[in-house]
Amino acid sequence: MHLLSHLFTNNRKWAAEMTRCEPDFFARLSRQQAPQYLWIGCSDSRVPANQIVGLLPGEMFVHRNIANCVIHSDLNCLSVIQFAVEVLRVEHIIVCGHYGCGGVLSALRDEKLGLVDNWLRHVQDVRSKHHSQVVGLANEAQRHDLLCELNVLEQVVNVSQATVVREAWARGQVLAIHGWIYKLTDGLLRDLGMCVRAEAEIAGCYESALAQVATESGAAR
Ligand code: CO
């Protein structure tokens, strides 16, 4: 017997249900994917991209890694962005972090977990960049929330500065980069107020979103 037979059982039920709702669903999808969105999120099992925003297969292109990082030399993420922008021609790239992110907490605590520490070094760079603001908060829970938010804003900047994105804007392609955060405890998304639509907007969008995040982090959460 297959070791993971329950997953195959689930799969057959799911495929049958999808087909019952729309008999042509898989045949139609197999011919073409035309998603309007690229989602860059955390690998966390509690943050399933399509389910959170109620989208079906075929409706969103997805890249996930630990702590939703967009690194300038990460060919995996950059290739996803390039394909999404130049081939699929998505009009929206959503960087979605989440409160309670274990990767962000490890970076905040400077924990030693092994190889992944090298990846999380990028989140530690975010922490270092905003050191005074982060350490100024009263407790670790507040610092954790703030670092999750700051990490999203920094990754939106990184997406916006990617050559693929800047070239798309330069040739007049419509493309917006959004910064969102998801709350595990209530299942709700929050827009962090950063939406970049042109290269010239990067600095202004970043500064205003940063100011908003800073103001709210000082208030009671
Ligand atoms: Co996470």
Short mmCIF file of C-alpha atoms and ligand atoms in Angstrom, two decimals:
data_model
loop_
_atom_site.label_atom_id
_atom_site.label_comp_id
_atom_site.label_asym_id
_atom_site.label_seq_id
_atom_site.Cartn_x
_atom_site.Cartn_y
_atom_site.Cartn_z
CA MET A 1 0.00 0.00 0.00
CA HIS A 2 1.16 3.49 -0.81
CA LEU A 3 2.57 5.24 2.26
CA LEU A 4 0.67 8.45 1.54
CA SER A 5 -2.48 6.90 0.12
CA HIS A 6 -4.71 9.35 2.00
CA LEU A 7 -3.27 12.20 -0.08
CA PHE A 8 -4.13 10.36 -3.30
CA THR A 9 -7.62 9.69 -1.95
CA ASN A 10 -8.00 13.41 -1.18
CA ASN A 11 -6.73 14.26 -4.65
CA ARG A 12 -9.28 12.03 -6.40
CA LYS A 13 -12.09 13.57 -4.33
CA TRP A 14 -10.88 17.09 -5.11
CA ALA A 15 -10.54 16.45 -8.84
CA ALA A 16 -14.01 14.85 -8.93
CA GLU A 17 -15.53 17.82 -7.08
CA MET A 18 -13.88 20.35 -9.37
CA THR A 19 -15.11 18.44 -12.41
CA ARG A 20 -18.62 18.18 -10.94
CA CYS A 21 -18.74 21.99 -10.55
CA GLU A 22 -17.25 22.67 -13.96
CA PRO A 23 -16.92 19.64 -16.29
CA ASP A 24 -14.48 21.46 -18.58
CA PHE A 25 -12.32 22.87 -15.75
CA PHE A 26 -9.14 20.80 -16.15
CA ALA A 27 -9.35 20.65 -19.94
CA ARG A 28 -9.69 24.42 -20.07
CA LEU A 29 -6.83 25.04 -17.62
CA SER A 30 -4.54 22.59 -19.38
CA ARG A 31 -4.78 24.64 -22.57
CA GLN A 32 -3.67 27.94 -21.03
CA GLN A 33 -2.87 29.69 -17.74
CA ALA A 34 -3.62 33.40 -17.63
CA PRO A 35 -3.18 34.55 -14.04
CA GLN A 36 -3.49 38.25 -13.27
CA TYR A 37 -1.38 38.16 -10.13
CA LEU A 38 2.03 37.04 -8.91
CA TRP A 39 2.07 36.20 -5.20
CA ILE A 40 5.38 36.19 -3.33
CA GLY A 41 4.74 34.78 0.12
CA CYS A 42 6.18 32.73 2.97
CA SER A 43 6.45 28.93 2.76
CA ASP A 44 4.56 28.69 6.07
CA SER A 45 1.92 25.94 5.78
CA ARG A 46 -0.65 28.22 7.42
CA VAL A 47 -0.50 30.80 4.65
CA PRO A 48 -1.83 29.04 1.51
CA ALA A 49 -1.83 31.75 -1.15
CA ASN A 50 -4.84 30.82 -3.32
CA GLN A 51 -7.12 29.91 -0.42
CA ILE A 52 -6.57 33.16 1.46
CA VAL A 53 -7.73 35.28 -1.46
CA GLY A 54 -10.30 32.81 -2.78
CA LEU A 55 -8.65 32.15 -6.13
CA LEU A 56 -8.84 28.96 -8.17
CA PRO A 57 -6.00 27.11 -9.88
CA GLY A 58 -4.95 29.18 -12.89
CA GLU A 59 -5.72 32.53 -11.29
CA MET A 60 -2.49 33.31 -9.44
CA PHE A 61 1.19 32.63 -10.14
CA VAL A 62 2.93 31.81 -6.86
CA HIS A 63 6.44 31.92 -5.43
CA ARG A 64 7.04 31.09 -1.79
CA ASN A 65 10.14 30.89 0.33
CA ILE A 66 11.00 31.21 4.00
CA ALA A 67 10.10 34.73 5.19
CA ASN A 68 9.02 35.90 1.71
CA CYS A 69 12.40 37.33 0.74
CA VAL A 70 13.22 38.82 -2.66
CA ILE A 71 16.99 38.72 -3.02
CA HIS A 72 18.69 40.51 -5.91
CA SER A 73 20.79 37.47 -6.83
CA ASP A 74 18.18 34.73 -6.23
CA LEU A 75 17.72 33.32 -9.74
CA ASN A 76 14.77 31.24 -8.58
CA CYS A 77 12.68 34.21 -7.45
CA LEU A 78 13.94 36.49 -10.23
CA SER A 79 13.04 33.88 -12.86
CA VAL A 80 9.53 33.64 -11.44
CA ILE A 81 9.20 37.43 -11.60
CA GLN A 82 10.55 37.52 -15.15
CA PHE A 83 8.20 34.81 -16.38
CA ALA A 84 5.22 36.40 -14.63
CA VAL A 85 5.93 39.89 -15.98
CA GLU A 86 7.21 39.17 -19.48
CA VAL A 87 5.38 35.98 -20.47
CA LEU A 88 2.20 35.90 -18.39
CA ARG A 89 2.07 39.70 -18.24
CA VAL A 90 0.58 39.90 -14.77
CA GLU A 91 -0.40 43.41 -13.72
CA HIS A 92 0.05 42.93 -9.99
CA ILE A 93 2.86 41.51 -7.86
CA ILE A 94 1.81 40.97 -4.25
CA VAL A 95 4.49 40.54 -1.58
CA CYS A 96 2.61 39.05 1.34
CA GLY A 97 4.25 38.50 4.71
CA HIS A 98 2.52 37.24 7.82
CA TYR A 99 2.50 37.99 11.51
CA GLY A 100 3.87 35.15 13.61
CA CYS A 101 6.47 34.30 10.94
CA GLY A 102 8.94 31.80 12.41
CA GLY A 103 11.68 32.84 10.00
CA VAL A 104 11.36 36.47 11.01
CA LEU A 105 11.36 35.51 14.70
CA SER A 106 14.54 33.45 14.27
CA ALA A 107 16.18 36.44 12.61
CA LEU A 108 14.99 38.73 15.38
CA ARG A 109 16.36 36.38 18.06
CA ASP A 110 19.52 35.57 16.13
CA GLU A 111 18.78 31.86 16.58
CA LYS A 112 21.06 29.17 15.25
CA LEU A 113 18.99 26.74 13.16
CA GLY A 114 21.56 25.66 10.58
CA LEU A 115 21.75 26.35 6.87
CA VAL A 116 18.60 28.46 6.92
CA ASP A 117 20.43 31.06 9.06
CA ASN A 118 22.21 32.17 5.89
CA TRP A 119 18.88 32.83 4.18
CA LEU A 120 17.48 34.60 7.23
CA ARG A 121 20.56 36.81 7.29
CA HIS A 122 18.61 38.93 4.79
CA VAL A 123 15.88 39.50 7.40
CA GLN A 124 18.58 40.33 9.93
CA ASP A 125 19.79 42.98 7.50
CA VAL A 126 16.27 44.45 7.63
CA ARG A 127 16.42 44.35 11.42
CA SER A 128 19.81 46.10 11.40
CA LYS A 129 18.60 48.75 8.97
CA HIS A 130 15.71 49.63 11.32
CA HIS A 131 17.54 48.82 14.54
CA SER A 132 16.55 51.84 16.63
CA GLN A 133 12.88 51.52 15.72
CA VAL A 134 12.79 47.79 16.47
CA VAL A 135 14.64 47.88 19.81
CA GLY A 136 12.57 50.89 20.86
CA LEU A 137 9.47 48.75 21.28
CA ALA A 138 8.36 47.48 24.67
CA ASN A 139 8.33 43.74 24.12
CA GLU A 140 9.34 40.97 21.76
CA ALA A 141 5.81 40.44 20.42
CA GLN A 142 5.71 44.05 19.22
CA ARG A 143 9.22 43.81 17.78
CA HIS A 144 8.24 40.61 15.96
CA ASP A 145 5.12 42.22 14.45
CA LEU A 146 7.08 45.27 13.36
CA LEU A 147 9.90 43.25 11.80
CA CYS A 148 7.33 41.18 9.85
CA GLU A 149 5.90 44.45 8.47
CA LEU A 150 9.28 46.06 7.76
CA ASN A 151 10.42 42.92 5.98
CA VAL A 152 7.44 43.19 3.58
CA LEU A 153 8.22 46.85 2.81
CA GLU A 154 11.87 46.05 2.11
CA GLN A 155 10.94 43.16 -0.18
CA VAL A 156 8.52 45.39 -2.11
CA VAL A 157 11.46 47.73 -2.71
CA ASN A 158 13.57 44.77 -3.84
CA VAL A 159 10.90 43.67 -6.34
CA SER A 160 10.56 47.25 -7.58
CA GLN A 161 14.30 47.49 -8.16
CA ALA A 162 14.59 44.21 -10.06
CA THR A 163 15.78 44.79 -13.63
CA VAL A 164 12.79 42.91 -15.04
CA VAL A 165 10.35 45.21 -13.24
CA ARG A 166 12.19 48.42 -14.07
CA GLU A 167 12.39 47.39 -17.73
CA ALA A 168 8.67 46.64 -17.77
CA TRP A 169 7.88 50.11 -16.44
CA ALA A 170 10.36 51.69 -18.88
CA ARG A 171 8.47 50.22 -21.85
CA GLY A 172 5.14 51.35 -20.44
CA GLN A 173 3.84 48.02 -19.13
CA VAL A 174 1.20 48.36 -16.42
CA LEU A 175 2.54 46.76 -13.24
CA ALA A 176 1.85 47.44 -9.56
CA ILE A 177 3.84 46.03 -6.65
CA HIS A 178 1.87 45.65 -3.41
CA GLY A 179 2.89 45.02 0.22
CA TRP A 180 0.40 43.04 2.30
CA ILE A 181 0.50 41.13 5.57
CA TYR A 182 -1.63 38.22 6.77
CA LYS A 183 -2.69 37.57 10.35
CA LEU A 184 -2.67 33.92 11.38
CA THR A 185 -5.00 34.53 14.31
CA ASP A 186 -7.96 35.87 12.35
CA GLY A 187 -7.23 34.90 8.73
CA LEU A 188 -7.35 38.49 7.54
CA LEU A 189 -5.10 40.36 5.14
CA ARG A 190 -3.95 43.90 5.74
CA ASP A 191 -2.63 46.28 3.11
CA LEU A 192 0.55 47.93 4.43
CA GLY A 193 -0.11 51.00 2.29
CA MET A 194 2.71 50.43 -0.15
CA CYS A 195 1.77 50.19 -3.81
CA VAL A 196 4.47 51.02 -6.35
CA ARG A 197 3.40 51.64 -9.96
CA ALA A 198 6.52 53.31 -11.40
CA GLU A 199 10.22 53.49 -10.67
CA ALA A 200 9.90 57.15 -9.67
CA GLU A 201 7.40 56.18 -6.97
CA ILE A 202 9.63 53.71 -5.11
CA ALA A 203 11.19 56.11 -2.58
CA GLY A 204 7.99 58.05 -1.87
CA CYS A 205 5.84 54.91 -1.45
CA TYR A 206 8.45 53.36 0.83
CA GLU A 207 8.81 56.45 3.03
CA SER A 208 5.05 56.93 3.50
CA ALA A 209 4.41 53.24 4.23
CA LEU A 210 7.36 53.20 6.63
CA ALA A 211 6.00 56.24 8.45
CA GLN A 212 2.59 54.59 8.76
CA VAL A 213 4.03 51.33 10.06
CA ALA A 214 6.23 53.25 12.52
CA THR A 215 3.28 55.26 13.84
CA GLU A 216 1.12 52.19 14.31
CA SER A 217 3.88 50.18 15.96
CA GLY A 218 4.12 52.89 18.62
CA ALA A 219 0.40 52.61 19.34
CA ALA A 220 -1.16 49.70 21.22
CA ARG A 221 -1.72 46.76 18.92
CO CO B 1 6.69 32.80 7.67
#
